[in-house]
mmCIF file of C-alpha atoms in Angstrom:
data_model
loop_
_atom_site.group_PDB
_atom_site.id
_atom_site.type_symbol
_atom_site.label_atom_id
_atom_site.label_comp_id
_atom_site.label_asym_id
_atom_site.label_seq_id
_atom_site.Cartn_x
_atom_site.Cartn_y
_atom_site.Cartn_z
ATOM 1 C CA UNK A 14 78.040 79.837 73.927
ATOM 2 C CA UNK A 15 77.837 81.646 70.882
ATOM 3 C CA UNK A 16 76.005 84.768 70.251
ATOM 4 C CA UNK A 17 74.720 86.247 67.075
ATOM 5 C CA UNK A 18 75.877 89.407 65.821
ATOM 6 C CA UNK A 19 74.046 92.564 66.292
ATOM 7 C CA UNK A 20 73.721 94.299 63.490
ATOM 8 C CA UNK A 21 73.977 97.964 62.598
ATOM 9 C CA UNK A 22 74.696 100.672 59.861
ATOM 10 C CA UNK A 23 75.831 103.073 62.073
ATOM 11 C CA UNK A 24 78.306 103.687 64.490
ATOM 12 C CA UNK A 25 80.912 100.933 66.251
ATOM 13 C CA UNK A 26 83.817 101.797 68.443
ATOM 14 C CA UNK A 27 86.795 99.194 69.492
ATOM 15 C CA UNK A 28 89.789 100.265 71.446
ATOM 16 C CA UNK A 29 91.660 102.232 69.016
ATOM 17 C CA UNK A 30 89.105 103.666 67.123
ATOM 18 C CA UNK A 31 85.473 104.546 66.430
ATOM 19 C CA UNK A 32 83.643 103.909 62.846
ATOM 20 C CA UNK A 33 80.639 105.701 61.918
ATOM 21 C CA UNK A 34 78.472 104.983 58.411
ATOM 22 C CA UNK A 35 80.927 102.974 57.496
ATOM 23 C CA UNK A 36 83.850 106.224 58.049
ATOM 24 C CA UNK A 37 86.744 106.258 60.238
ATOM 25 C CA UNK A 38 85.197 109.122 62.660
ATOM 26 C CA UNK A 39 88.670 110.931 63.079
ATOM 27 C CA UNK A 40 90.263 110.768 60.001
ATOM 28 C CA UNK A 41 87.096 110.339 57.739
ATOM 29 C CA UNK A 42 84.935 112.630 58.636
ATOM 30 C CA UNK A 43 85.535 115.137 61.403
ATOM 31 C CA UNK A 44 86.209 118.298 59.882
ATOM 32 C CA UNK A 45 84.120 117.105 56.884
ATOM 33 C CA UNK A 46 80.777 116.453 57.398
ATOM 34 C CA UNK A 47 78.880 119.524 58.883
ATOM 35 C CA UNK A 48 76.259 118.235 61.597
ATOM 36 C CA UNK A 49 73.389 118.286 59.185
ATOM 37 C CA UNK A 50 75.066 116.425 56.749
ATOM 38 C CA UNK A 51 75.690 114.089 59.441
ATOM 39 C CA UNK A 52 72.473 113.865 60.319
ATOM 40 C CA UNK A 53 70.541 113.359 56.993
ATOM 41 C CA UNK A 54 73.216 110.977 56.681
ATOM 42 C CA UNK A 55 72.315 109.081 59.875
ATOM 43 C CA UNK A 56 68.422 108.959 58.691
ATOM 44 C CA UNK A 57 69.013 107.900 55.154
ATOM 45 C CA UNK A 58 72.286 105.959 55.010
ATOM 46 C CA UNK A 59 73.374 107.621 52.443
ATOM 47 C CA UNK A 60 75.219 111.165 52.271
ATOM 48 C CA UNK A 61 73.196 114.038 50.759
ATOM 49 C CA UNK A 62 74.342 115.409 47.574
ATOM 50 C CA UNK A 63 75.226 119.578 47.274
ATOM 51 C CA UNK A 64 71.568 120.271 46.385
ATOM 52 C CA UNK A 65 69.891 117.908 49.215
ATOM 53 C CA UNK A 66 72.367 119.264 52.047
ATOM 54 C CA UNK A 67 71.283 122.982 51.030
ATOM 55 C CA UNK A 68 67.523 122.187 51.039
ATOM 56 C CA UNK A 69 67.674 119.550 54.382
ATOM 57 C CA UNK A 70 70.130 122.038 55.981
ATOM 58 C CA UNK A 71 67.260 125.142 55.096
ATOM 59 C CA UNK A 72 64.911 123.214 57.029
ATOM 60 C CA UNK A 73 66.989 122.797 59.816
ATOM 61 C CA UNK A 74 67.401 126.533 59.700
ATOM 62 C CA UNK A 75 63.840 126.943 59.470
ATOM 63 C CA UNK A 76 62.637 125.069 62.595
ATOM 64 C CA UNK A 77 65.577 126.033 64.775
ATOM 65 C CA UNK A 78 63.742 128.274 66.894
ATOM 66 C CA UNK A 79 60.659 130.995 66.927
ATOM 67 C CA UNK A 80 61.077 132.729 69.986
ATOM 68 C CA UNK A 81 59.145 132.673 73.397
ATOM 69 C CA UNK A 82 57.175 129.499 72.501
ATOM 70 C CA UNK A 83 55.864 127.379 74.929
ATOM 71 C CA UNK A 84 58.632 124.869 74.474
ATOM 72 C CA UNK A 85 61.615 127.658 75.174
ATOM 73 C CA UNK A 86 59.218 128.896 78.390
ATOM 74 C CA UNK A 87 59.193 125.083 79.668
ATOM 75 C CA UNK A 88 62.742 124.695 79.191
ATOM 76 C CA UNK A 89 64.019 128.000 80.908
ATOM 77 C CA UNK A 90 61.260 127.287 83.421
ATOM 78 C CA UNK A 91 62.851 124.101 84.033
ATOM 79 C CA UNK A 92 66.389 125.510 84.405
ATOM 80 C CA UNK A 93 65.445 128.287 86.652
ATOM 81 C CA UNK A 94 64.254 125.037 89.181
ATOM 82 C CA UNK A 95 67.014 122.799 88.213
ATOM 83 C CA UNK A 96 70.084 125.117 86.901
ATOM 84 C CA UNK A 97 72.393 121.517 87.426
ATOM 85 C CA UNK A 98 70.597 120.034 84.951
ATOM 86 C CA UNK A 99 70.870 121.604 81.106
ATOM 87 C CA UNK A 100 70.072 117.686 79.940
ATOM 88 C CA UNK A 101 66.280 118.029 81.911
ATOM 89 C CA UNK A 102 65.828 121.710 80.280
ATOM 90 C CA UNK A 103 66.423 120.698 77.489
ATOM 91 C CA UNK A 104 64.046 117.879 77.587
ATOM 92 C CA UNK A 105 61.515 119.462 78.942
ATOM 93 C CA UNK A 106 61.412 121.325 75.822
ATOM 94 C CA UNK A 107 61.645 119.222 73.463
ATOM 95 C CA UNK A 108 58.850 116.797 75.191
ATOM 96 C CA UNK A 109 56.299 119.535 74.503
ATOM 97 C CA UNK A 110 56.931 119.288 70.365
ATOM 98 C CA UNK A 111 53.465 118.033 70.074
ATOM 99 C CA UNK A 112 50.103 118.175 67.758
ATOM 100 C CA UNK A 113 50.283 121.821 67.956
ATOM 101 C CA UNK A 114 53.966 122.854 68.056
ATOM 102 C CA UNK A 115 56.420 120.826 66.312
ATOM 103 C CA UNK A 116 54.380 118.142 65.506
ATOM 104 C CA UNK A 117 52.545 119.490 63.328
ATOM 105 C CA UNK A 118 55.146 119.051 60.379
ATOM 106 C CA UNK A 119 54.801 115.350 61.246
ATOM 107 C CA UNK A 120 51.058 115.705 60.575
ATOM 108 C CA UNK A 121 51.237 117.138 57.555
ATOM 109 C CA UNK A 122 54.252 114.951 56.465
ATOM 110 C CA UNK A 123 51.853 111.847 56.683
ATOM 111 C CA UNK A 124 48.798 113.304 54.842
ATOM 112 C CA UNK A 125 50.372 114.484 51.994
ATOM 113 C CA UNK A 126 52.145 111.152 52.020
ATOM 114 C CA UNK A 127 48.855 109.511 52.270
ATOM 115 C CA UNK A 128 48.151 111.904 48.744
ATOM 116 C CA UNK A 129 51.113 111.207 46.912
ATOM 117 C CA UNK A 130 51.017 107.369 47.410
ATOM 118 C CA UNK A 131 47.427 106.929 45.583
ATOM 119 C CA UNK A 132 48.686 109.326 42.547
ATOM 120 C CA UNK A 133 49.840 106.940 40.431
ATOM 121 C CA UNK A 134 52.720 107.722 37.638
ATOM 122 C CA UNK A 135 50.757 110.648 36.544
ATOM 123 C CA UNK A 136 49.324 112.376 38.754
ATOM 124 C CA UNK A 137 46.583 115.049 38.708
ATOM 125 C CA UNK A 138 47.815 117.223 41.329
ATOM 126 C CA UNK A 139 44.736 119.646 41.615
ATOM 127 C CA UNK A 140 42.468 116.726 41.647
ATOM 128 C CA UNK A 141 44.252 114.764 44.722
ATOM 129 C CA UNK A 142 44.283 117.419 46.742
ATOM 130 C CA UNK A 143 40.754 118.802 46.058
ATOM 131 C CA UNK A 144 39.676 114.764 47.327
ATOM 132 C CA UNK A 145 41.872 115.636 50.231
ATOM 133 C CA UNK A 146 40.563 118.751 50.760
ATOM 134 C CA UNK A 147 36.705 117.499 50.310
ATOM 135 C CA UNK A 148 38.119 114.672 53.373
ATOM 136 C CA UNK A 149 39.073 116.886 55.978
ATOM 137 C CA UNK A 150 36.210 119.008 55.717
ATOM 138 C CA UNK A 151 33.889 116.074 55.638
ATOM 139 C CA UNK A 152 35.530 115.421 58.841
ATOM 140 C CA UNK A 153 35.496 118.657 60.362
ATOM 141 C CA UNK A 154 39.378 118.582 60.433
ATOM 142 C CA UNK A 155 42.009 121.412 59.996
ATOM 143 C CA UNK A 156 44.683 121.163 57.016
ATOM 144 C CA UNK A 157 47.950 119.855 57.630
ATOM 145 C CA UNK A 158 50.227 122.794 56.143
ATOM 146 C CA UNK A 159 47.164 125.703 55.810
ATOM 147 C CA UNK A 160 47.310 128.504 57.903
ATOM 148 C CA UNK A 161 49.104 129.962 60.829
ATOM 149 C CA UNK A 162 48.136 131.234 64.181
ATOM 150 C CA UNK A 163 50.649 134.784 63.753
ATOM 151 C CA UNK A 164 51.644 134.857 59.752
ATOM 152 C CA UNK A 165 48.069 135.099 58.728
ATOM 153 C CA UNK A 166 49.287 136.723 55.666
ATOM 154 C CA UNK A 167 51.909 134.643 54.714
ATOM 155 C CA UNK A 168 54.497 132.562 56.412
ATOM 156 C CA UNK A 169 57.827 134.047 55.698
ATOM 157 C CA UNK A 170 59.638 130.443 55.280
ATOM 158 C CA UNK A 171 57.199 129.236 52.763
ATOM 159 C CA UNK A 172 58.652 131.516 49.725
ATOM 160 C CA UNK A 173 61.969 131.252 50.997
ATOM 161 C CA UNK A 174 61.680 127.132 50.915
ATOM 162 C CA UNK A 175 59.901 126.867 47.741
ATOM 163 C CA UNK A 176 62.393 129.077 46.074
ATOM 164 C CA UNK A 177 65.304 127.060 47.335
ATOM 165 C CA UNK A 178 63.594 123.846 46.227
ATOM 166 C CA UNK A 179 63.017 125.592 43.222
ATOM 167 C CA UNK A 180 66.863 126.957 42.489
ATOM 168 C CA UNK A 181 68.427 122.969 43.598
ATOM 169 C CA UNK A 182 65.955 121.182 41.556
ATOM 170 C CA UNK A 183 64.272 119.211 44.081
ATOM 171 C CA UNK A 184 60.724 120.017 43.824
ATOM 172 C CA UNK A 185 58.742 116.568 44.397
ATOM 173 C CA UNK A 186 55.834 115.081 44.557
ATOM 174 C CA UNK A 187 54.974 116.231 48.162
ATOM 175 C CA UNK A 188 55.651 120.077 47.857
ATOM 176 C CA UNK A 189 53.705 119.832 44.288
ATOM 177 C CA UNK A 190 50.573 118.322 46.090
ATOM 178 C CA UNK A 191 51.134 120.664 48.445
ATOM 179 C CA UNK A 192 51.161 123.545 46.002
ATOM 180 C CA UNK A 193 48.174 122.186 44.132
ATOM 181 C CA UNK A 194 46.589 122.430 47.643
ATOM 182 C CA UNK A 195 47.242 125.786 48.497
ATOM 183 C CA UNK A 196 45.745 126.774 44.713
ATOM 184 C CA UNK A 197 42.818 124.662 45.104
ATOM 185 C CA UNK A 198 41.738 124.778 48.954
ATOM 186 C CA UNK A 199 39.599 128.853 48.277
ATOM 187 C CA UNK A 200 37.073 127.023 46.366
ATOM 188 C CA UNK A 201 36.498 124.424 48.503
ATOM 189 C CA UNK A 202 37.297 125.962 51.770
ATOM 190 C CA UNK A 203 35.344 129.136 51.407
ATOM 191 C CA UNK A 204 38.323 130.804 52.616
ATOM 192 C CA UNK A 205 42.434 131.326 51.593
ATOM 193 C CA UNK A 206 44.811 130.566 54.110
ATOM 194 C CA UNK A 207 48.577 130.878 53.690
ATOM 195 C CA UNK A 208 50.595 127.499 53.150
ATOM 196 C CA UNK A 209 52.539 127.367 56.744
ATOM 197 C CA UNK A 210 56.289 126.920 56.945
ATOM 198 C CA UNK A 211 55.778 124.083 58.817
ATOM 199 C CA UNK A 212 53.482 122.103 56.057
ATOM 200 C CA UNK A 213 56.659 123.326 53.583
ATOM 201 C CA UNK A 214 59.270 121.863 55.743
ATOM 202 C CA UNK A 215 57.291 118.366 56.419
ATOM 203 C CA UNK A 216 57.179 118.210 52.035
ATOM 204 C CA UNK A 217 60.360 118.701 51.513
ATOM 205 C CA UNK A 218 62.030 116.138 54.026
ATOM 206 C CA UNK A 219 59.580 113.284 52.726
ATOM 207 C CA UNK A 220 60.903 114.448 48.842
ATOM 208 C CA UNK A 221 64.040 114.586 50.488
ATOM 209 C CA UNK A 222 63.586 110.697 51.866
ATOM 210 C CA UNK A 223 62.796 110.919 55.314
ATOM 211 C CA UNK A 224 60.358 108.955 56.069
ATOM 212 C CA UNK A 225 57.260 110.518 57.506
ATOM 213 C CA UNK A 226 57.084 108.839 60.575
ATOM 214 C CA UNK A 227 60.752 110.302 61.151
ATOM 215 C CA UNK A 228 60.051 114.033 60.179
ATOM 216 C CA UNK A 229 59.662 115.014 63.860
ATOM 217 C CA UNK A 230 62.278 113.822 64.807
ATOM 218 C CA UNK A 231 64.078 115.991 62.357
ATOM 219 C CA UNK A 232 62.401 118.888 63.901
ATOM 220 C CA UNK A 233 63.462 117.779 67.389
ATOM 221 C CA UNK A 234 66.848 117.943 66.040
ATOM 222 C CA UNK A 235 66.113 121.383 64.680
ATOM 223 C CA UNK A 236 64.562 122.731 67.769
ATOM 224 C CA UNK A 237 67.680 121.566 70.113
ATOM 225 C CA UNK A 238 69.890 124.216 68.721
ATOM 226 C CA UNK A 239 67.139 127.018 69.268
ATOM 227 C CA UNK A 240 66.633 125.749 72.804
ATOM 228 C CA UNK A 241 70.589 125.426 73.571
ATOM 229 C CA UNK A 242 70.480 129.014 72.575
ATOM 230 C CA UNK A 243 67.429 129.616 75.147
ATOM 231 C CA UNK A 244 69.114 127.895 78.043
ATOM 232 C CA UNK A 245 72.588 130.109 77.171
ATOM 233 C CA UNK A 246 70.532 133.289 77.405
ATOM 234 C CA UNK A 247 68.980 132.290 80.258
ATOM 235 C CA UNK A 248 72.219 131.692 81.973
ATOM 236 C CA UNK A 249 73.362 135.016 80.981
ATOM 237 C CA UNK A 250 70.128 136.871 81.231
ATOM 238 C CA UNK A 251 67.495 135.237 83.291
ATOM 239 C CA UNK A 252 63.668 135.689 82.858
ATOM 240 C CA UNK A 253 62.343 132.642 83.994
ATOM 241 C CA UNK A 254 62.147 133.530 87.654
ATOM 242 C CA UNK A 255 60.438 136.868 86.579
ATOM 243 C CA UNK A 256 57.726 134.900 84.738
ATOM 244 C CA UNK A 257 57.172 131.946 87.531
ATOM 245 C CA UNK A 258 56.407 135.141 90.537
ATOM 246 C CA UNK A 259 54.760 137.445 87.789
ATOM 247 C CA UNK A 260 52.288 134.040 87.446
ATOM 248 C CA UNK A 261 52.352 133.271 91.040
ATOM 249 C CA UNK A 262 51.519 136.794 92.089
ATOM 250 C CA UNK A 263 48.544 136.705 89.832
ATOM 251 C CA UNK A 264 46.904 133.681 90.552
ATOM 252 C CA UNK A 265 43.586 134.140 92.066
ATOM 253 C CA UNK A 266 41.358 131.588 93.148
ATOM 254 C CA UNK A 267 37.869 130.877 91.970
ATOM 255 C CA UNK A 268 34.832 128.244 92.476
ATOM 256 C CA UNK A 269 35.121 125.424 90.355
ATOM 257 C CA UNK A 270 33.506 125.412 86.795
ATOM 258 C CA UNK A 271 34.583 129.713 86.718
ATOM 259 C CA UNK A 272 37.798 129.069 85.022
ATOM 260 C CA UNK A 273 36.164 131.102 81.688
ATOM 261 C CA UNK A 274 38.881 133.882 81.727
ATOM 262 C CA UNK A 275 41.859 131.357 81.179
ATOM 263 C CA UNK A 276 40.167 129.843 78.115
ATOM 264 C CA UNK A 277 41.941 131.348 74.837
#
């Protein structure tokens, strides 16, 4: 019985070696490729040029890690109840990159998308996103890529990622509707809110050809690192018991319906 071939771009092994992207892993490209090379590699199936790798690799940088976040606090939770198991920390993590953390550079990935693929060869930047803008608020919906719950006067990625864009010569069609947003969006908003890091990052990988339905995985990618780093501090300077008995100690029951004081 025959069987048909299963095809793939990316990585097959036999007994005496293993090929990756069409590379001899050993000889080819170990001690190479960096891991975000690798990666945008992976994605695209192609390698990034000098100016794409310093951009894509920026972002990387960029969404590695922000601190205490909710994600980091489930995944040191999760290794202070399971310390055998780095693989469920770290998964616990990374399963709470969601609509508000995370996934949010997925969100705003897909609407500028949305923008950019009814412009047309020359587009009127201002005027696309003022119809986007007029959209959301029709719809009593937030921004993709306006405002931020801490840096409410300014991400510090955003100048940092425009400028890099800016210095490589990679400034498309998603970071300049994103710009024309954040020029137009006072008028029609009533109010000016920074352009978030995360609506700069979710631009430049869809210039950079990542699709947008694969942006947060990117992130995921991103946030891995910073949450390897949170389980190694953990190891070496635990907190997560502290926070599950400072929580536990606290609790206090009330009737249902008087849950107010947990509300943010």
């Amino acid at each position: 019985m025959t069987t048909d071939p299963y095809l793939t771009s990316l990585g097959t092994s036999d007994r005496d070696s293993i090929r990756l992207l069409g590379q001899d892993l050993a000889t080819d490209l170990m001690g190479t490729v960096n891991f975000g090379d690798l990666a945008y590699w992976l994605v695209t199936l192609h390698p990034p040029t000098p100016e794409q790798s310093r951009l894509f690799n920026a972002v990387l940088v960029a969404l590695a890690d922000h601190g205490f976040t909710p994600l980091a606090l489930a995944t040191r939770l999760t290794l202070h109840s399971a310390p055998e198991s780095v693989q469920g920390a770290m998964a616990a993590g990374l399963l709470g990159g969601g609509s508000r953390l995370l996934g949010v550079i997925e969100e705003a990935a897909i609407f500028l998308d949305d923008g950019v693929s009814d412009a047309g060869n020359d587009p009127d930047f201002d005027a696309i996103a003022s119809e986007l803008l007029l959209a959301q608020v029709s719809k009593k919906r937030a921004v993709p890529g306006l405002g931020h719950p801490l840096h409410k006067d300014g991400d510090p990625r955003t100048p940092v990622l425009y400028s890099l864009a800016e210095e490589v010569g990679l400034v498309g069609p998603h970071l300049r509707l994103l710009t024309a947003i954040g020029r137009t969006h006072p008028e029609i908003l009533g109010r000016t809110l920074p352009l978030n890091g995360a609506g700069v990052c979710g631009a430049i990988l869809v210039d950079l050809g990542i699709p947008p339905s694969l942006v947060r995985g990117v992130a995921l990618v991103a946030r891995s690192a910073g949450l390897l780093g949170h389980i190694a501090e953990e190891m070496r300077h635990p907190i997560a018991g502290r926070l599950y008995h400072s929580v536990e100690s606290n609790a206090e029951y009330v009737a249902p319906g008087a849950e107010t004081r947990n509300r943010i």
